[in-house]
mmCIF file of C-alpha atoms in Angstrom:
data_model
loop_
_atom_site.group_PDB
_atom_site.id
_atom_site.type_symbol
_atom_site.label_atom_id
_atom_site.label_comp_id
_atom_site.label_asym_id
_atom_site.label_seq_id
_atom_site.Cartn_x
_atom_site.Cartn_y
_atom_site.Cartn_z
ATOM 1 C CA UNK A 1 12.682 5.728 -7.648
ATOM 2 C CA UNK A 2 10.135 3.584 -6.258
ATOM 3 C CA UNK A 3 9.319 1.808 -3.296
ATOM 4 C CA UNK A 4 -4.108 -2.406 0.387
ATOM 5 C CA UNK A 5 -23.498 -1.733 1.653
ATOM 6 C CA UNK A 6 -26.504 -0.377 1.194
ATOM 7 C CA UNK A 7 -26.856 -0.827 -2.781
ATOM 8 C CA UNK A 8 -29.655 2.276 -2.526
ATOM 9 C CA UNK A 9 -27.228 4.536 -1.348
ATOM 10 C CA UNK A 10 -24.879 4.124 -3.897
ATOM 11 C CA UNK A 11 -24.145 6.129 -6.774
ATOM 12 C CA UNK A 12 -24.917 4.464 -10.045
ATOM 13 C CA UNK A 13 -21.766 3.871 -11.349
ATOM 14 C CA UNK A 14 -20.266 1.796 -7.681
ATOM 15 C CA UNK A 15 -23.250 -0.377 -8.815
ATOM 16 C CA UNK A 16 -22.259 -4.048 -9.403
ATOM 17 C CA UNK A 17 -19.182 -4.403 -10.727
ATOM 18 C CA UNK A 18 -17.623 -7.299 -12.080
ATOM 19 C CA UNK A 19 -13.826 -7.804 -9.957
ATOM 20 C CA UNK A 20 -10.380 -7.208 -11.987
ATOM 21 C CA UNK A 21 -7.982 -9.517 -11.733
ATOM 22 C CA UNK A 22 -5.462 -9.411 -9.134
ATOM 23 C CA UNK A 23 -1.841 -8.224 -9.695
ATOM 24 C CA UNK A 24 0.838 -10.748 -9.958
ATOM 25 C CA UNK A 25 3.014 -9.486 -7.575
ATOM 26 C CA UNK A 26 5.756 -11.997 -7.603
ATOM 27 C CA UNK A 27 8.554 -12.002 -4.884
ATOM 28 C CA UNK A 28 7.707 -8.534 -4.396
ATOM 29 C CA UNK A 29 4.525 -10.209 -2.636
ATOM 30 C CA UNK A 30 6.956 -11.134 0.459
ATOM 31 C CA UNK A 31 6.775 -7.510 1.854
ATOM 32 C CA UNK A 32 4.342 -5.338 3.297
ATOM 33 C CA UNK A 33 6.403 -2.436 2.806
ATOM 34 C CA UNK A 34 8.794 -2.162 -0.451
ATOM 35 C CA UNK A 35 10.549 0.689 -1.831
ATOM 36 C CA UNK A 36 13.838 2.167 -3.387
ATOM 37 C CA UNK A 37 14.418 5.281 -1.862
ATOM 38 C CA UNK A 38 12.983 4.667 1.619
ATOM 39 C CA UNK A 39 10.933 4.175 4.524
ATOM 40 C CA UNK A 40 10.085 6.369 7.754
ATOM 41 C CA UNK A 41 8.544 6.517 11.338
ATOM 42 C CA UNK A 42 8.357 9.041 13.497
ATOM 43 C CA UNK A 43 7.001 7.276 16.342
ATOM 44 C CA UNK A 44 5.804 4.456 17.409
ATOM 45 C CA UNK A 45 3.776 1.952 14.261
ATOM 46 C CA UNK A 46 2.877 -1.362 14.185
ATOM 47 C CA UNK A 47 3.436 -3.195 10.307
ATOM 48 C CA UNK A 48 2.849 -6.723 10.273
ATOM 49 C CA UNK A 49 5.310 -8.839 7.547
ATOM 50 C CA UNK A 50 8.708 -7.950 6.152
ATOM 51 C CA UNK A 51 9.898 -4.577 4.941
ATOM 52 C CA UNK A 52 12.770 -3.639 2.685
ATOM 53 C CA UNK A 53 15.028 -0.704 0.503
ATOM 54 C CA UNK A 54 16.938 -1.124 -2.528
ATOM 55 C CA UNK A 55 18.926 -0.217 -3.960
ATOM 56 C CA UNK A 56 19.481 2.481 -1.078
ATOM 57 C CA UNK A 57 20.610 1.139 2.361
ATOM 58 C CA UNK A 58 19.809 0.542 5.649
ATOM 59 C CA UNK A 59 20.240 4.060 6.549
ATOM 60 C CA UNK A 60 17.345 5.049 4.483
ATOM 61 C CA UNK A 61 14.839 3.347 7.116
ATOM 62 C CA UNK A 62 14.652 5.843 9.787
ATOM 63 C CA UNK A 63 12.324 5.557 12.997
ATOM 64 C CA UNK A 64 12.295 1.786 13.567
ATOM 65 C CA UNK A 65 15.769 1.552 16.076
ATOM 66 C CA UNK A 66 16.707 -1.944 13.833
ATOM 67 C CA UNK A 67 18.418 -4.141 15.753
ATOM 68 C CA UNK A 68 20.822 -6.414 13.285
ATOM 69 C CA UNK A 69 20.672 -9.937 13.250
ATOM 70 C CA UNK A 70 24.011 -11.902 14.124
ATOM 71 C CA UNK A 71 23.565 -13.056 10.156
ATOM 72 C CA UNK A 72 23.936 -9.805 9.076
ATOM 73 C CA UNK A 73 21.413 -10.596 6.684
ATOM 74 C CA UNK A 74 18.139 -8.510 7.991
ATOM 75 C CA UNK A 75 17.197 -6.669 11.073
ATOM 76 C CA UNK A 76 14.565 -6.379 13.904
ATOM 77 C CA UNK A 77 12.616 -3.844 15.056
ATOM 78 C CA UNK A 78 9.617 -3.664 17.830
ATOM 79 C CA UNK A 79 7.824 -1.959 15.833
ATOM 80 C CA UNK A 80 7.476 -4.364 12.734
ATOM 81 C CA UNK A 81 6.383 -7.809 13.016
ATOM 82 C CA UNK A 82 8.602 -9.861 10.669
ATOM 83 C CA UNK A 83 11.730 -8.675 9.485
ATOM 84 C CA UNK A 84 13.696 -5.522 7.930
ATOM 85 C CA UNK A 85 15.782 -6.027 4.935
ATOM 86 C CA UNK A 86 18.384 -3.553 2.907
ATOM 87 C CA UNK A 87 20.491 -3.661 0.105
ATOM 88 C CA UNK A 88 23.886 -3.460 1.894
ATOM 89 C CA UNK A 89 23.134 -6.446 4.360
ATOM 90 C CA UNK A 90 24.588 -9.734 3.726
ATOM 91 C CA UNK A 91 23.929 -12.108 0.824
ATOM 92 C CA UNK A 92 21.749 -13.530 0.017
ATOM 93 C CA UNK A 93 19.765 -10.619 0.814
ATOM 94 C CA UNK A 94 20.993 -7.584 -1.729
ATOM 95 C CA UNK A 95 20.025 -10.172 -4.355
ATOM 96 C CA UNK A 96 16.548 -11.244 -3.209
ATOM 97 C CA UNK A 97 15.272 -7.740 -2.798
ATOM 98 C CA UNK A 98 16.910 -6.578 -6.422
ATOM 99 C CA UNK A 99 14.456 -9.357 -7.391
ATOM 100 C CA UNK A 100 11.564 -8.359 -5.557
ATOM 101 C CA UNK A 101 12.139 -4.549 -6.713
ATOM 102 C CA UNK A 102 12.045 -5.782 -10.249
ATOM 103 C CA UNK A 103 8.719 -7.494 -9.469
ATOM 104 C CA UNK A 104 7.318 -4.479 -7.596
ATOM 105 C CA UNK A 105 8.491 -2.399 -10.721
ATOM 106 C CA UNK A 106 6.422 -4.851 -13.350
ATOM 107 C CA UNK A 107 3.464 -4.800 -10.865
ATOM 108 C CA UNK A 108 3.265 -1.182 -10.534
ATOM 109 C CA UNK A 109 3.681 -1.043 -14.356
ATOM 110 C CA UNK A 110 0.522 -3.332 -14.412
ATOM 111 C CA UNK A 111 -1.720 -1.277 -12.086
ATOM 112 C CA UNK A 112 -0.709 2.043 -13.644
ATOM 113 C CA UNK A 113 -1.756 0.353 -16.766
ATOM 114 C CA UNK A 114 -5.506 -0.885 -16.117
ATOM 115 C CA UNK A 115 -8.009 0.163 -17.401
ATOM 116 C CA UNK A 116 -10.192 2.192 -15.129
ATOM 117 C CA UNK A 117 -14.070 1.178 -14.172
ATOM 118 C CA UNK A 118 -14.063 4.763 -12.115
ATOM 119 C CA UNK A 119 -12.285 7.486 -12.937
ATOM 120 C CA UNK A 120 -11.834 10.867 -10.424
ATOM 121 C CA UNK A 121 -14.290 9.399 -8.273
ATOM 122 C CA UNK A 122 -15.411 12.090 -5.498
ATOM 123 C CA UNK A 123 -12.474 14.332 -6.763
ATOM 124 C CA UNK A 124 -10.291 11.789 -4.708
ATOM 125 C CA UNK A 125 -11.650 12.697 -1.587
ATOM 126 C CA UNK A 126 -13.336 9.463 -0.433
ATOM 127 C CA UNK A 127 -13.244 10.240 3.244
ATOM 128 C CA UNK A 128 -17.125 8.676 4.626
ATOM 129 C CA UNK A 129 -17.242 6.797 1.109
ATOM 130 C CA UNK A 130 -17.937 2.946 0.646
ATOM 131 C CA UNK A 131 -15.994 1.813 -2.538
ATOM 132 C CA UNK A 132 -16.573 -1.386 -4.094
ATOM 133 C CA UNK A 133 -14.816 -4.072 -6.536
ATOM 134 C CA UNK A 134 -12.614 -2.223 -9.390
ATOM 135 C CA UNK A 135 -10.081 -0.393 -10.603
ATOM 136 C CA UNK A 136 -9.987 3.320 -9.427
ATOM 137 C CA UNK A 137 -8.068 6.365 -11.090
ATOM 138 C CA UNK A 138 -7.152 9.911 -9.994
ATOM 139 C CA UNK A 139 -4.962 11.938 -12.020
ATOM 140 C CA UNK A 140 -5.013 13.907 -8.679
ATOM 141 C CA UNK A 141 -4.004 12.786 -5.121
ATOM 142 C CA UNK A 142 -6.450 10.844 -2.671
ATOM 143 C CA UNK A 143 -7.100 11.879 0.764
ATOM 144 C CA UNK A 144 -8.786 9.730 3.205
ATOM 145 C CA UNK A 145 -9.728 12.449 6.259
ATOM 146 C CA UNK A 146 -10.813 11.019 9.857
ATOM 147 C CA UNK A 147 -13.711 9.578 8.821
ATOM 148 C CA UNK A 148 -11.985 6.862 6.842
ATOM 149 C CA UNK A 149 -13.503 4.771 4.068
ATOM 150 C CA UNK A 150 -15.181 1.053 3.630
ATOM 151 C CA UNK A 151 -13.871 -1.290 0.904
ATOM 152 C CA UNK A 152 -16.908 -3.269 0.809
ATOM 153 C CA UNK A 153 -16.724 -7.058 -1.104
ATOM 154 C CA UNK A 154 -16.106 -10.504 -0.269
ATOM 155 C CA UNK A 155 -12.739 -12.340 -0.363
ATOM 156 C CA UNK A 156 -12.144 -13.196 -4.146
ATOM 157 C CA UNK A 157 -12.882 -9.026 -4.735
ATOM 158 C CA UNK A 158 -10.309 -6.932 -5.987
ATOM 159 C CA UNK A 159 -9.247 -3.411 -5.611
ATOM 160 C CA UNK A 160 -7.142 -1.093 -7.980
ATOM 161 C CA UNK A 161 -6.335 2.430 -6.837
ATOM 162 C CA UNK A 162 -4.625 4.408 -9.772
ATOM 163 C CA UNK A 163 -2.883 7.810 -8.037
ATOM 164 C CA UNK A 164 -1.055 9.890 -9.933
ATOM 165 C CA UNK A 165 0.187 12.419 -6.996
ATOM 166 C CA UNK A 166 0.320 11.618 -3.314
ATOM 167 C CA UNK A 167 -1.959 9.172 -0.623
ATOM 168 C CA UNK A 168 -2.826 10.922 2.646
ATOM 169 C CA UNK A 169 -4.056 9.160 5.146
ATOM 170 C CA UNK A 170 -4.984 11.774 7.873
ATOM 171 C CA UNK A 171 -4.197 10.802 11.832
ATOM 172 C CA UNK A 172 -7.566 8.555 12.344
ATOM 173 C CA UNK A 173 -8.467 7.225 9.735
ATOM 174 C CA UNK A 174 -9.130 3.961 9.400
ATOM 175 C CA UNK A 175 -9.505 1.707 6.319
ATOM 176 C CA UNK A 176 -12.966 -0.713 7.301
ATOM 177 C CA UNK A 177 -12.881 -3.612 5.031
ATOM 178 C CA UNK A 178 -17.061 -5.227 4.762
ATOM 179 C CA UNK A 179 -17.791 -8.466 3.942
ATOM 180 C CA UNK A 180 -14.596 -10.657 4.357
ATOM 181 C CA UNK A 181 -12.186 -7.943 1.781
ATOM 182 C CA UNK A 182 -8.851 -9.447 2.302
ATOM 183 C CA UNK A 183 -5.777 -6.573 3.057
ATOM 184 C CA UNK A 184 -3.473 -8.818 0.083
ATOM 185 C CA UNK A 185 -6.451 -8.078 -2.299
ATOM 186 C CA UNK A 186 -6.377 -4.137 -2.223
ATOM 187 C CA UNK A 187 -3.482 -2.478 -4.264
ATOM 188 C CA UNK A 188 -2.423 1.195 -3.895
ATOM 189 C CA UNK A 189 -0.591 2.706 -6.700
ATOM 190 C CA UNK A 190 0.724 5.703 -5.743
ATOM 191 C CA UNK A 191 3.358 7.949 -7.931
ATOM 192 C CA UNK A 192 3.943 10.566 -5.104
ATOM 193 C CA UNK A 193 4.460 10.339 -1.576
ATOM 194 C CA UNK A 194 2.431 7.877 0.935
ATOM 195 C CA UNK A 195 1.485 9.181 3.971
ATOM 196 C CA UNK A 196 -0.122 6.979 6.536
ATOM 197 C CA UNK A 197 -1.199 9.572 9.463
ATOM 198 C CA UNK A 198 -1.318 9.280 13.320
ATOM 199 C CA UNK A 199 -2.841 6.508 14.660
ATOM 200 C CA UNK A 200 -4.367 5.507 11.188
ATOM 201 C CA UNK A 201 -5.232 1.867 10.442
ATOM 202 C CA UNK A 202 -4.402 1.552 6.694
ATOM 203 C CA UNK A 203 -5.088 -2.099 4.582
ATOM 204 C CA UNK A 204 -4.062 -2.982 1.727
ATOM 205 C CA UNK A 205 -0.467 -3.404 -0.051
ATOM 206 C CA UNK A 206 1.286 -0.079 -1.791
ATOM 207 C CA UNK A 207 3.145 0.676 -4.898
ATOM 208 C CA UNK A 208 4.481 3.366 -4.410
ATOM 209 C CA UNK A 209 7.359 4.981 -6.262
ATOM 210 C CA UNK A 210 8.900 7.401 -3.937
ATOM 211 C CA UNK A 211 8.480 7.404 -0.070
ATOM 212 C CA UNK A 212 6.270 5.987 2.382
ATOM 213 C CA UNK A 213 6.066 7.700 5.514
ATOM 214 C CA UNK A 214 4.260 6.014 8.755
ATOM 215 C CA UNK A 215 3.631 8.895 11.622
ATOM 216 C CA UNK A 216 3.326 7.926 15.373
ATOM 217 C CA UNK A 217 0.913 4.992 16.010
ATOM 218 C CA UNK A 218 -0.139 4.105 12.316
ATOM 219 C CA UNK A 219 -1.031 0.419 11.863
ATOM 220 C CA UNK A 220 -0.398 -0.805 8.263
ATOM 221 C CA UNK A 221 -1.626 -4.376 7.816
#
Protein backbone atom coordinates (compact mmCIF):
# COMPACT_ATOMS: atom_id res chain seq x y z
CA UNK A 1 0.00 0.00 0.00
CA UNK A 2 0.72 3.53 -0.15
CA UNK A 3 -0.22 6.62 1.33
CA UNK A 4 7.96 18.64 1.30
CA UNK A 5 24.12 29.45 1.47
CA UNK A 6 27.41 29.95 1.62
CA UNK A 7 28.48 28.55 -1.99
CA UNK A 8 32.28 28.08 -0.29
CA UNK A 9 31.08 25.77 2.07
CA UNK A 10 29.56 23.54 -0.14
CA UNK A 11 30.66 20.38 -1.43
CA UNK A 12 31.30 20.38 -5.13
CA UNK A 13 28.71 18.43 -6.34
CA UNK A 14 25.52 20.78 -4.27
CA UNK A 15 27.21 23.36 -6.59
CA UNK A 16 24.73 25.05 -8.99
CA UNK A 17 22.32 22.96 -10.10
CA UNK A 18 19.93 23.44 -12.69
CA UNK A 19 15.99 22.72 -10.93
CA UNK A 20 13.92 19.44 -12.09
CA UNK A 21 10.72 19.83 -12.97
CA UNK A 22 8.02 19.61 -10.56
CA UNK A 23 5.73 16.54 -10.16
CA UNK A 24 2.32 16.67 -11.56
CA UNK A 25 0.53 15.76 -8.74
CA UNK A 26 -2.98 15.95 -9.94
CA UNK A 27 -6.00 15.72 -7.47
CA UNK A 28 -3.70 14.05 -5.25
CA UNK A 29 -2.32 17.79 -4.88
CA UNK A 30 -5.58 18.57 -2.62
CA UNK A 31 -3.99 16.86 0.49
CA UNK A 32 -1.26 17.40 2.72
CA UNK A 33 -1.42 14.05 4.00
CA UNK A 34 -2.46 10.99 1.56
CA UNK A 35 -2.17 7.41 2.04
CA UNK A 36 -3.79 3.84 1.74
CA UNK A 37 -3.12 2.13 4.74
CA UNK A 38 -3.10 5.01 7.24
CA UNK A 39 -2.36 7.86 9.29
CA UNK A 40 -1.39 8.38 13.13
CA UNK A 41 -0.93 10.84 16.12
CA UNK A 42 -0.07 10.25 19.28
CA UNK A 43 -0.53 13.57 20.64
CA UNK A 44 -1.19 16.67 19.94
CA UNK A 45 0.06 17.99 15.82
CA UNK A 46 -0.81 20.71 13.91
CA UNK A 47 -1.20 19.80 9.70
CA UNK A 48 -2.45 22.52 7.74
CA UNK A 49 -4.86 21.30 4.47
CA UNK A 50 -6.90 18.16 4.00
CA UNK A 51 -5.92 14.62 4.87
CA UNK A 52 -7.29 11.32 3.66
CA UNK A 53 -7.17 7.02 3.55
CA UNK A 54 -8.21 4.81 0.90
CA UNK A 55 -9.06 2.41 0.31
CA UNK A 56 -8.91 1.64 4.22
CA UNK A 57 -11.38 3.58 6.46
CA UNK A 58 -11.83 6.01 8.85
CA UNK A 59 -10.68 3.80 11.53
CA UNK A 60 -7.26 3.72 10.14
CA UNK A 61 -6.68 7.52 11.27
CA UNK A 62 -5.96 7.20 14.85
CA UNK A 63 -4.97 10.22 17.24
CA UNK A 64 -6.95 13.08 15.69
CA UNK A 65 -10.59 12.54 17.90
CA UNK A 66 -12.53 13.34 14.20
CA UNK A 67 -15.52 14.82 14.74
CA UNK A 68 -18.02 13.87 11.60
CA UNK A 69 -19.63 16.35 9.67
CA UNK A 70 -23.59 16.28 9.56
CA UNK A 71 -22.80 15.41 5.58
CA UNK A 72 -21.23 12.46 6.44
CA UNK A 73 -18.92 13.24 3.84
CA UNK A 74 -15.49 14.24 5.85
CA UNK A 75 -14.57 14.98 9.37
CA UNK A 76 -12.95 17.58 11.74
CA UNK A 77 -10.36 17.47 13.94
CA UNK A 78 -8.47 20.33 16.18
CA UNK A 79 -5.64 19.19 15.30
CA UNK A 80 -5.76 19.54 11.38
CA UNK A 81 -6.62 22.63 9.69
CA UNK A 82 -8.89 21.69 6.76
CA UNK A 83 -10.61 18.59 6.60
CA UNK A 84 -10.30 14.61 7.12
CA UNK A 85 -11.54 12.37 4.46
CA UNK A 86 -11.98 8.28 4.26
CA UNK A 87 -13.08 5.85 1.98
CA UNK A 88 -16.26 4.71 3.81
CA UNK A 89 -17.72 8.34 4.23
CA UNK A 90 -20.40 9.49 2.02
CA UNK A 91 -20.29 10.09 -1.73
CA UNK A 92 -18.97 11.87 -3.32
CA UNK A 93 -16.08 11.35 -1.21
CA UNK A 94 -14.97 7.38 -1.64
CA UNK A 95 -14.78 8.42 -5.30
CA UNK A 96 -12.70 11.62 -5.14
CA UNK A 97 -10.02 10.12 -2.99
CA UNK A 98 -9.90 6.68 -5.31
CA UNK A 99 -8.98 9.47 -7.78
CA UNK A 100 -6.54 11.26 -5.89
CA UNK A 101 -4.85 7.78 -4.77
CA UNK A 102 -4.49 6.98 -8.41
CA UNK A 103 -2.76 10.35 -8.89
CA UNK A 104 -0.58 9.96 -5.79
CA UNK A 105 0.26 6.39 -7.22
CA UNK A 106 1.43 7.94 -10.89
CA UNK A 107 3.30 10.73 -8.96
CA UNK A 108 5.16 8.52 -6.75
CA UNK A 109 5.84 6.36 -9.86
CA UNK A 110 7.36 9.64 -11.34
CA UNK A 111 9.66 10.58 -8.43
CA UNK A 112 10.84 7.00 -7.89
CA UNK A 113 11.67 7.24 -11.49
CA UNK A 114 14.02 10.46 -11.85
CA UNK A 115 16.94 10.50 -12.53
CA UNK A 116 19.19 11.40 -9.67
CA UNK A 117 21.68 14.68 -9.66
CA UNK A 118 22.92 13.21 -6.01
CA UNK A 119 22.99 9.98 -5.12
CA UNK A 120 23.65 8.62 -1.16
CA UNK A 121 24.43 12.01 -0.30
CA UNK A 122 26.00 12.12 3.41
CA UNK A 123 24.98 8.36 3.74
CA UNK A 124 21.39 9.89 4.24
CA UNK A 125 22.18 11.51 7.27
CA UNK A 126 21.70 15.20 6.39
CA UNK A 127 21.09 16.38 9.91
CA UNK A 128 23.20 20.25 9.97
CA UNK A 129 23.26 19.91 6.00
CA UNK A 130 22.05 22.71 3.50
CA UNK A 131 20.67 20.89 0.34
CA UNK A 132 19.97 22.65 -2.73
CA UNK A 133 17.79 22.35 -6.11
CA UNK A 134 17.59 18.50 -7.38
CA UNK A 135 16.69 15.28 -7.25
CA UNK A 136 18.14 13.25 -4.26
CA UNK A 137 18.46 9.32 -3.90
CA UNK A 138 19.17 6.91 -1.01
CA UNK A 139 18.86 3.35 -1.48
CA UNK A 140 19.03 3.63 2.38
CA UNK A 141 16.75 5.55 4.84
CA UNK A 142 17.21 9.40 5.70
CA UNK A 143 17.40 10.70 9.10
CA UNK A 144 17.13 14.26 9.89
CA UNK A 145 18.49 14.39 13.85
CA UNK A 146 17.79 17.69 16.04
CA UNK A 147 19.75 19.77 14.21
CA UNK A 148 17.47 19.73 11.20
CA UNK A 149 18.40 20.66 7.64
CA UNK A 150 18.07 23.92 5.17
CA UNK A 151 16.51 23.49 1.70
CA UNK A 152 18.09 26.47 0.36
CA UNK A 153 16.55 28.04 -3.27
CA UNK A 154 14.12 30.46 -4.38
CA UNK A 155 10.44 29.82 -5.23
CA UNK A 156 10.47 28.27 -8.83
CA UNK A 157 13.29 25.54 -7.13
CA UNK A 158 12.49 22.09 -6.90
CA UNK A 159 13.25 19.28 -4.62
CA UNK A 160 13.23 15.40 -5.23
CA UNK A 161 14.01 13.10 -2.32
CA UNK A 162 14.30 9.39 -3.62
CA UNK A 163 14.09 6.94 -0.22
CA UNK A 164 14.07 3.61 -0.57
CA UNK A 165 13.54 2.60 3.34
CA UNK A 166 12.11 4.84 6.01
CA UNK A 167 12.13 9.06 6.81
CA UNK A 168 12.90 9.90 10.44
CA UNK A 169 12.42 12.99 11.52
CA UNK A 170 13.80 13.02 15.16
CA UNK A 171 11.67 15.15 18.01
CA UNK A 172 13.24 18.78 17.02
CA UNK A 173 13.99 18.93 14.05
CA UNK A 174 13.02 21.37 11.97
CA UNK A 175 12.99 21.64 8.15
CA UNK A 176 14.44 25.67 7.45
CA UNK A 177 13.51 26.52 3.99
CA UNK A 178 16.26 29.79 2.62
CA UNK A 179 15.48 32.01 0.14
CA UNK A 180 11.63 31.96 -0.48
CA UNK A 181 11.61 27.54 -1.03
CA UNK A 182 7.96 26.99 -1.18
CA UNK A 183 6.62 23.69 1.20
CA UNK A 184 4.34 22.54 -2.36
CA UNK A 185 7.79 22.52 -4.16
CA UNK A 186 9.65 19.82 -1.97
CA UNK A 187 8.57 16.12 -2.61
CA UNK A 188 9.41 13.20 -0.26
CA UNK A 189 9.33 9.82 -1.69
CA UNK A 190 9.47 7.50 0.81
CA UNK A 191 8.93 3.47 0.35
CA UNK A 192 9.03 2.71 4.17
CA UNK A 193 7.60 4.28 7.05
CA UNK A 194 7.44 8.28 7.71
CA UNK A 195 8.11 9.36 10.90
CA UNK A 196 7.72 12.98 11.77
CA UNK A 197 9.16 13.20 15.56
CA UNK A 198 8.15 15.32 18.63
CA UNK A 199 7.72 18.69 18.17
CA UNK A 200 9.36 18.55 14.62
CA UNK A 201 8.48 21.16 11.98
CA UNK A 202 8.57 19.12 8.71
CA UNK A 203 7.87 20.99 4.93
CA UNK A 204 7.30 19.66 2.12
CA UNK A 205 4.54 17.12 0.63
CA UNK A 206 5.16 13.04 1.07
CA UNK A 207 4.76 10.02 -1.02
CA UNK A 208 4.85 7.68 0.92
CA UNK A 209 3.72 4.10 0.42
CA UNK A 210 3.04 2.71 3.77
CA UNK A 211 2.42 4.80 7.00
CA UNK A 212 2.95 8.16 8.16
CA UNK A 213 3.18 8.60 11.70
CA UNK A 214 3.04 12.30 13.40
CA UNK A 215 4.26 12.05 17.32
CA UNK A 216 3.10 14.68 19.93
CA UNK A 217 3.50 18.32 18.73
CA UNK A 218 4.87 17.73 15.08
CA UNK A 219 3.91 20.53 12.66
CA UNK A 220 3.68 19.29 9.02
CA UNK A 221 3.05 22.19 6.65
Amino acid sequence: GMILMIALMLPANLMAQSSPLPLNLGTSGNFVALAKTGISSTGTTAIVGDIGVSPNNAASITGFNLVADASGQFSTSSLVVGKVYAADYASPTPTILTAAVGDMETAYTEAAGRTPDFTELYTGDLTGKTLTTGVYKWGTGVLISAGGVTISGSSTDVFIFQIAQNLTVASGAIITLSGGVLPSNIFWQVAGNATLGTTSDFSGIILCKTQIDLMTGAAFK
